[in-house]
C-alpha cells in the first residue's frame, strides 16, 4: 500500500502522462473539389434577361474543422459586401451554396465580376489553395459599314478574287462563315469544304481561285457572319458585291499564291496545328502537301485541299512542310512552313500527400518537363517558401523538399507550381503528423512451413513515432543471420528446420506505450519428386502423341493436400484443350502434337506449403514456323526486293521458301511469285508490274510440310506507272450476228494496265480504209461494228494503251470476217444408201453434195446435219453433225459427156430403236443452217430396253428382300418381262452371279428374293427384256437383317375381320388338326394346334337320311339361334367401330379398302409391300430395320395375322395388317378353315 505522501505524486504523474498522449493525427486541409475549367465565360446582365448563374466549386477535407475564403485578382474576396445586393431582387447575388463547402455562386453577373478567382481552405494546421479560375465576360462587336461602291468588286472571268471580312471583336473567338444574302430568300451559307475553287483564310477573308459566271450576284450580296457560342448571337456585315466584267469569255491565268498562313508556327504538344495555302489560277490549281525530309503519319496528319491539319501534335512532328499548287499553265508554285513543337509543363514527379509521425522525416518531390523548361516554385500554406524563416530541419535536395525530426506543429499544406509560357501545373498536398502508441494489425497466430523454406512470421505494427520491434522464442531474443527483421515488424526465418518449431513473441514499443503478440510455428517435412518426368528428352513427329510420367512424396500430415501440376515453358498447360490429358497417375499426354508443343515440361508437386519440380524436354518435328520481319526495299517499276528472317525449322531443315503476293485489285487472292531454293536466303528479287500496289508474304517448307504464311509486308510496294507491257491475247472474231463485224479478245487484268487511262484500241482495215475504235472499259472484251457485208475479210489489230503510251508488245494483224448468214444452197436427193441395212441404232444415207464456196455458203462450210424427229412430234428435232469430208466425184459419162452431181455418204448413229422417224439433211456453216432437203420416213427395228428407272428394297429380312422397280424410261420395243440376279459381297470380294430369276409379266414391279444368308451384303441386278434381249442392268447393294427371336402369336379377343384359307382334298365328316406355318424361304415358325376342325358331309358309317334325324333338326334350330345372335353382335360391333373409322383412315393413307388390289406379285400380302415406314435400299444397322422387316415379328408378313390376336374393333389390323378384297373376305365355304 502506497504511503499517503505518494498519492499526490501519482496523480501528478498520471496527469503528465495524459498530457503526453496527443491527438492521433494533425491533418491539414486538402482540396478535393474544384473547377475543372481554368476559364469560364458569362454573358452579363446587360446581354440577357435570364438570371445567369456561375458556380465555382470548392470542397476540402481535414481535421480540425475547415474554413473557406476566396481570392479575386490576388485580394481577399468578401461575398458579404453590401455592394453585391441585387437591385432587382434586393438580395445578395454572391453567396456560398452549401454549408461545409466553399463553393461560390455568382448571379446577375456584371462586367466588374470579371477576374481571377482562387479558393483557400484553412484549419489550425495549414492552408490549401485551389487552381485559379478566370471569369471572363463574353462580348461580340458589330461590323463596320461599307457603301455599295466601296464593297463592289469588278473582276473578269477566270481572274482570282479576295473578299474582305474584317470581323468585329469577339470574346471568346467567334466562328466565321460567309453567306449570300437575297432580300427575298434571305441568307444562304457558302460551303467551302471540298471546293477546290473557293476557300476562306484563318482571318475570315473569302478567296476565289477563279471567278465563274455563277459568282456574279446581281441581286445578291456576299456577307461575312460571326457567331459567338456563349452569347448564342450572330452578327452579319462587311457586305460585298461581285460585278463580272469583260463578257462571257474566260481568261486563263497561271498559279499565284493568294494566301499563306503563318510561316513559322509553334505547335503545342497534344493540340492541333493547321497550315493553309490558297492558290489562284485558271484552270483551278490542284494542291499537294508534302513533309520535307520526313514521313507523314497518316493517322494524325490529314492533308485537305487548302489546309494541312496535324492532330495531337508530337515533338517529332517538328520540321518543314510545303504546299504545292499547279495547273496546266505554269510550273509548280510552292509555299513552305516551319513547325516548332513546344509543350506546357508535364509532371515528371508529382508531389503526393505525406503522413509521418513525430520525430520522423518527410520528403516531397516536385519535378516537371516542358519546352521551355518549367520554373519550379515551392509554397507552404500558400506562402512562398523563401519568405519563411530559415530552419536547419528543412532543406532542398535534387527537387526534393525534406523535413527532418518532425513535430506536431509542423503539419502544413505544401504547394508546388511548375510553369512556363504555355501553362502551369499546380500541386496542393498535405503533410499530416501522427502520434500514437504501437498497434499490431496482423499478429502471429499459427504458421506452417516446410523444411528448407523461408517463412515470414507476421507482426504488422503501426505507431508514431515508429516503434522499436524485436522477437523472442521463449525467453531467448532472436538475432543472427538465421533471422531477418523487417521495418513493418515481420520476421523472416531462413531455411526452416524441425528444431525451429515452437512459440514466438513479437514486442513493439515507442514513447507512448508498448504491445506484444505470441504465436506458433510448425515445420513440416519437405516435398520431393520421387520419379522425375520420363523420358528426360523425347522427339516426336507432329500429329503424333507424347507421354510424360511423374510422381512425388510429402509430409504425412500434408499428403491429403499433395497436388501435381504440369507447366509448359513455365506456364500451366491448358487443361481445356481436348488434346491435353492428365492421367490418374499424374501423367501428361499430349495428343496430335504440333510445333507449339515443343518446349520444356515441368512437373510441379505442391501441398500448399512448399513445392518441388523436375523438367523434361519435348521436341516436335513439324513444319517450320512462319518467316518473320518481312520488309521491302524501295520498289522499282518492274522489280521489288523482299527481305525476311526464317522462323524455327522445328527440327527439320528448311528446304525452300515460297513467296506469295496480292495487290490492291485483288487483295483477297494470294498468288505465288516464286520459290527460293536456298534455305539460308533472307532476300529475293521479284518481278512486278508498274502502277500496282503489292503486299508480299513468305512460306517456309521442310520435309514435314509448309509453314503458315508470314505476316504480310507492312508497307506496300507501290510501283511507278509505265506504258502497258502486253497487248490483248486470243483475238478472234464472232460471226454469229448478221450485219456486224465482231472482234473478241481476252480482257487484261488491272495489274497489267501499268497506269491510269487504260483502254483497248481496235483498228479495222479494208480496201485501204482504216478505222480506229477506243474501248475505255477494261472489263469489255469485244467490239461490235455495224457492216453491210456477209462473211467478208477485214484486217484487224488490237492493242492496249494508257496515259503513258501504247503497249510495248508488237500489234498482231488478225484476219477477221464479218458475220455469216443462212446458206443459199440446199442438199437434195436425200435417201437411204441402197444395199445398206438399217440396224437398231444406225442407218446410212446419201445426198447430192452442195456448192461449198463461201459465196453460196455465206460463211465457212463446216459440214452437214442430219435431222430426225418422231413422226407424231415434228417440233422436237434431234441433229447429228456430219463434218465436211472429201466429196466423191462421179465418173464422166463418155456417151453424154456430162458431169454427174457428186454424192455425199454418211452414217447416222444412235437413232432411237423401234421408232417411226422422219429425217432430212441441211448444210451448215459456223452458225447457220440451210433449208432442209427432202424428208424421208424410216422405221428403226426393235432393240433392248434401257435400265429400269429405279429399284429399291422395300422390306429386308434375315433371308429375303422384297424388291420394287420402275419400268425403263425407254423400252425400245415391246417389254416382255424382267430378270433378277444377285451376287454376295464379302468385303472387297464379289461372289459369282446367281442364276437369274425370270419374270415374264411386263407389268410386274415387285418381287420376293429369298434363300439369302443372314447379315450378309448382296449386290442385286435387275434387267428389263424385250424379245431382242436384256438391256443394261440396274444394280443396288443391300444387307440382310439379323434373325428375329422365334415366337407364336397369342390368342386375343375375337375380331370382326378374319384371315382364312381354303384347304381342299379333305375327306367329309372328318376331324383334322390344323397348324399355320410362317416361312421366309429358309426358316419356319409353327402355330399352336387347332384340333376342333371337322369337315361337313355324311360319315361313311352313317345309315339312312339325316334330314329327318332329330339331331339334324336340333342343329338347324341352334344354327338359326346362333345366326340371330351373330347379327346382333355384328350390329353392336359396327356401332363400336364408329369410334375409329378404319376405312376413312385407309383412304387418308392412300388405300382403298373397297377396291380390289388384285394379285400382289407372288402372293406377297399388302402389309409387306406397304410397310409402316419406307425402307431404304440398304440397311447396315439392324436397330434401324423398318417395321415388317422381320419375317417372324411382323404382324403383317405373308398375311399371317390371326384376327383373334388384337382388339379395338379390328382397327389396328385394318390400318396396318394385310387385307383382302371384300369379295375374298366373304363367309368361307364348308371347305374353308379360319386361321
mmCIF file of C-alpha atoms in Angstrom, residues 666-820:
data_model
loop_
_atom_site.group_PDB
_atom_site.id
_atom_site.type_symbol
_atom_site.label_atom_id
_atom_site.label_comp_id
_atom_site.label_asym_id
_atom_site.label_seq_id
_atom_site.Cartn_x
_atom_site.Cartn_y
_atom_site.Cartn_z
ATOM 1 C CA UNK A 666 -7.487 -8.484 -105.747
ATOM 2 C CA UNK A 667 -6.496 -8.179 -102.092
ATOM 3 C CA UNK A 668 -8.237 -11.429 -101.139
ATOM 4 C CA UNK A 669 -6.298 -13.560 -103.648
ATOM 5 C CA UNK A 670 -2.702 -14.575 -102.945
ATOM 6 C CA UNK A 671 -0.604 -15.786 -105.894
ATOM 7 C CA UNK A 672 2.793 -17.456 -105.975
ATOM 8 C CA UNK A 673 5.541 -15.072 -107.083
ATOM 9 C CA UNK A 674 8.392 -17.553 -106.969
ATOM 10 C CA UNK A 675 10.377 -20.095 -104.954
ATOM 11 C CA UNK A 676 13.772 -19.659 -103.311
ATOM 12 C CA UNK A 677 15.645 -22.968 -103.026
ATOM 13 C CA UNK A 678 18.481 -21.600 -100.893
ATOM 14 C CA UNK A 679 17.394 -22.394 -97.291
ATOM 15 C CA UNK A 680 19.819 -19.781 -95.939
ATOM 16 C CA UNK A 681 18.417 -16.987 -98.125
ATOM 17 C CA UNK A 682 16.941 -13.920 -96.445
ATOM 18 C CA UNK A 683 16.085 -11.858 -99.540
ATOM 19 C CA UNK A 684 14.853 -12.287 -103.101
ATOM 20 C CA UNK A 685 14.151 -10.064 -106.115
ATOM 21 C CA UNK A 686 10.675 -10.309 -107.601
ATOM 22 C CA UNK A 687 9.432 -9.149 -110.975
ATOM 23 C CA UNK A 688 6.473 -6.778 -110.605
ATOM 24 C CA UNK A 689 4.219 -4.734 -112.861
ATOM 25 C CA UNK A 690 4.115 -0.944 -112.986
ATOM 26 C CA UNK A 691 1.372 1.064 -111.264
ATOM 27 C CA UNK A 692 0.386 -1.693 -108.807
ATOM 28 C CA UNK A 693 0.416 -1.712 -105.010
ATOM 29 C CA UNK A 694 1.750 -5.088 -103.832
ATOM 30 C CA UNK A 695 1.935 -6.867 -100.493
ATOM 31 C CA UNK A 696 4.156 -9.918 -100.015
ATOM 32 C CA UNK A 697 4.349 -12.835 -97.618
ATOM 33 C CA UNK A 698 6.695 -15.824 -97.289
ATOM 34 C CA UNK A 699 6.082 -19.517 -96.565
ATOM 35 C CA UNK A 700 8.860 -21.881 -95.426
ATOM 36 C CA UNK A 701 8.881 -25.563 -96.441
ATOM 37 C CA UNK A 702 10.645 -28.567 -94.907
ATOM 38 C CA UNK A 703 10.164 -32.337 -95.103
ATOM 39 C CA UNK A 704 7.166 -32.100 -92.758
ATOM 40 C CA UNK A 705 5.244 -29.591 -94.889
ATOM 41 C CA UNK A 706 4.622 -25.882 -95.280
ATOM 42 C CA UNK A 707 4.615 -23.275 -92.543
ATOM 43 C CA UNK A 708 1.734 -20.918 -92.061
ATOM 44 C CA UNK A 709 2.144 -17.776 -94.192
ATOM 45 C CA UNK A 710 4.143 -14.987 -92.586
ATOM 46 C CA UNK A 711 2.565 -11.654 -91.801
ATOM 47 C CA UNK A 712 2.435 -9.624 -94.980
ATOM 48 C CA UNK A 713 4.830 -6.752 -95.567
ATOM 49 C CA UNK A 714 3.641 -3.738 -93.602
ATOM 50 C CA UNK A 715 4.499 -1.055 -96.156
ATOM 51 C CA UNK A 716 3.021 -1.673 -99.617
ATOM 52 C CA UNK A 717 5.206 -1.884 -102.702
ATOM 53 C CA UNK A 718 3.811 0.896 -104.912
ATOM 54 C CA UNK A 719 5.405 0.717 -108.362
ATOM 55 C CA UNK A 720 5.531 3.762 -110.698
ATOM 56 C CA UNK A 721 3.429 3.779 -113.907
ATOM 57 C CA UNK A 722 4.644 2.839 -117.408
ATOM 58 C CA UNK A 723 3.105 2.023 -120.803
ATOM 59 C CA UNK A 724 1.451 -1.440 -120.972
ATOM 60 C CA UNK A 725 3.823 -4.368 -121.496
ATOM 61 C CA UNK A 726 1.289 -6.590 -123.254
ATOM 62 C CA UNK A 727 -1.368 -6.416 -125.886
ATOM 63 C CA UNK A 728 -4.675 -8.284 -125.600
ATOM 64 C CA UNK A 729 -4.380 -12.003 -126.342
ATOM 65 C CA UNK A 730 -6.622 -14.572 -128.014
ATOM 66 C CA UNK A 731 -8.041 -12.125 -130.565
ATOM 67 C CA UNK A 732 -10.852 -13.827 -132.506
ATOM 68 C CA UNK A 733 -13.984 -12.923 -134.414
ATOM 69 C CA UNK A 734 -17.609 -13.819 -133.708
ATOM 70 C CA UNK A 735 -19.650 -14.443 -136.845
ATOM 71 C CA UNK A 736 -22.998 -15.150 -135.195
ATOM 72 C CA UNK A 737 -24.667 -11.717 -135.507
ATOM 73 C CA UNK A 738 -25.568 -10.737 -139.093
ATOM 74 C CA UNK A 739 -24.813 -7.136 -140.037
ATOM 75 C CA UNK A 740 -21.839 -6.832 -137.672
ATOM 76 C CA UNK A 741 -18.108 -7.361 -137.598
ATOM 77 C CA UNK A 742 -17.494 -8.606 -134.039
ATOM 78 C CA UNK A 743 -13.954 -8.716 -132.618
ATOM 79 C CA UNK A 744 -13.303 -10.518 -129.289
ATOM 80 C CA UNK A 745 -10.234 -10.736 -127.056
ATOM 81 C CA UNK A 746 -9.273 -11.773 -123.540
ATOM 82 C CA UNK A 747 -9.573 -8.818 -121.174
ATOM 83 C CA UNK A 748 -6.399 -7.607 -119.486
ATOM 84 C CA UNK A 749 -6.459 -7.658 -115.681
ATOM 85 C CA UNK A 750 -5.862 -4.400 -113.840
ATOM 86 C CA UNK A 751 -2.362 -5.357 -112.765
ATOM 87 C CA UNK A 752 -1.407 -5.395 -116.479
ATOM 88 C CA UNK A 753 -2.682 -1.858 -117.144
ATOM 89 C CA UNK A 754 0.571 -0.268 -115.892
ATOM 90 C CA UNK A 755 -1.043 3.152 -115.408
ATOM 91 C CA UNK A 756 -4.106 5.387 -115.500
ATOM 92 C CA UNK A 757 -6.223 5.920 -118.604
ATOM 93 C CA UNK A 758 -6.099 2.303 -119.744
ATOM 94 C CA UNK A 759 -8.033 1.447 -122.903
ATOM 95 C CA UNK A 760 -8.155 -1.059 -125.775
ATOM 96 C CA UNK A 761 -7.549 0.228 -129.310
ATOM 97 C CA UNK A 762 -9.119 -1.716 -132.193
ATOM 98 C CA UNK A 763 -8.043 -0.767 -135.741
ATOM 99 C CA UNK A 764 -10.015 -2.085 -138.786
ATOM 100 C CA UNK A 765 -8.566 -2.012 -142.311
ATOM 101 C CA UNK A 766 -10.472 -2.798 -145.552
ATOM 102 C CA UNK A 767 -9.945 -1.647 -149.083
ATOM 103 C CA UNK A 768 -7.235 0.766 -147.961
ATOM 104 C CA UNK A 769 -9.503 2.460 -145.419
ATOM 105 C CA UNK A 770 -8.535 2.475 -141.710
ATOM 106 C CA UNK A 771 -10.994 2.989 -138.826
ATOM 107 C CA UNK A 772 -9.770 3.118 -135.173
ATOM 108 C CA UNK A 773 -12.009 2.412 -132.149
ATOM 109 C CA UNK A 774 -11.227 3.050 -128.455
ATOM 110 C CA UNK A 775 -12.790 0.894 -125.679
ATOM 111 C CA UNK A 776 -12.004 2.556 -122.331
ATOM 112 C CA UNK A 777 -13.739 -0.040 -120.111
ATOM 113 C CA UNK A 778 -11.132 -2.706 -119.382
ATOM 114 C CA UNK A 779 -13.835 -5.218 -118.440
ATOM 115 C CA UNK A 780 -15.220 -5.231 -122.032
ATOM 116 C CA UNK A 781 -13.544 -7.788 -124.290
ATOM 117 C CA UNK A 782 -15.436 -7.316 -127.563
ATOM 118 C CA UNK A 783 -16.295 -4.665 -130.128
ATOM 119 C CA UNK A 784 -19.344 -4.849 -132.408
ATOM 120 C CA UNK A 785 -19.010 -2.782 -135.598
ATOM 121 C CA UNK A 786 -22.017 -2.438 -137.973
ATOM 122 C CA UNK A 787 -21.155 -3.504 -141.554
ATOM 123 C CA UNK A 788 -23.128 -4.200 -144.739
ATOM 124 C CA UNK A 789 -21.138 -7.278 -145.781
ATOM 125 C CA UNK A 790 -21.610 -11.019 -145.238
ATOM 126 C CA UNK A 791 -18.556 -13.144 -144.450
ATOM 127 C CA UNK A 792 -16.040 -10.691 -145.847
ATOM 128 C CA UNK A 793 -12.430 -10.421 -144.531
ATOM 129 C CA UNK A 794 -11.069 -7.445 -142.584
ATOM 130 C CA UNK A 795 -7.548 -6.781 -141.308
ATOM 131 C CA UNK A 796 -7.751 -6.182 -137.537
ATOM 132 C CA UNK A 797 -5.213 -5.177 -134.869
ATOM 133 C CA UNK A 798 -5.990 -4.916 -131.131
ATOM 134 C CA UNK A 799 -3.564 -3.116 -128.820
ATOM 135 C CA UNK A 800 -3.578 -1.722 -125.273
ATOM 136 C CA UNK A 801 -2.698 1.806 -124.203
ATOM 137 C CA UNK A 802 -2.702 4.108 -121.168
ATOM 138 C CA UNK A 803 -1.824 7.733 -120.488
ATOM 139 C CA UNK A 804 1.869 6.976 -120.960
ATOM 140 C CA UNK A 805 1.680 5.211 -124.309
ATOM 141 C CA UNK A 806 0.826 2.107 -126.327
ATOM 142 C CA UNK A 807 1.708 -1.455 -125.328
ATOM 143 C CA UNK A 808 5.311 -2.451 -125.965
ATOM 144 C CA UNK A 809 4.380 -5.835 -127.420
ATOM 145 C CA UNK A 810 4.008 -5.511 -131.233
ATOM 146 C CA UNK A 811 0.480 -5.474 -132.614
ATOM 147 C CA UNK A 812 -0.774 -8.719 -134.186
ATOM 148 C CA UNK A 813 -2.573 -8.500 -137.558
ATOM 149 C CA UNK A 814 -5.610 -10.736 -137.498
ATOM 150 C CA UNK A 815 -7.900 -11.502 -140.441
ATOM 151 C CA UNK A 816 -11.455 -11.314 -139.123
ATOM 152 C CA UNK A 817 -14.682 -11.974 -141.002
ATOM 153 C CA UNK A 818 -17.978 -10.206 -140.802
ATOM 154 C CA UNK A 819 -20.944 -12.256 -139.624
ATOM 155 C CA UNK A 820 -22.236 -15.260 -141.534
#
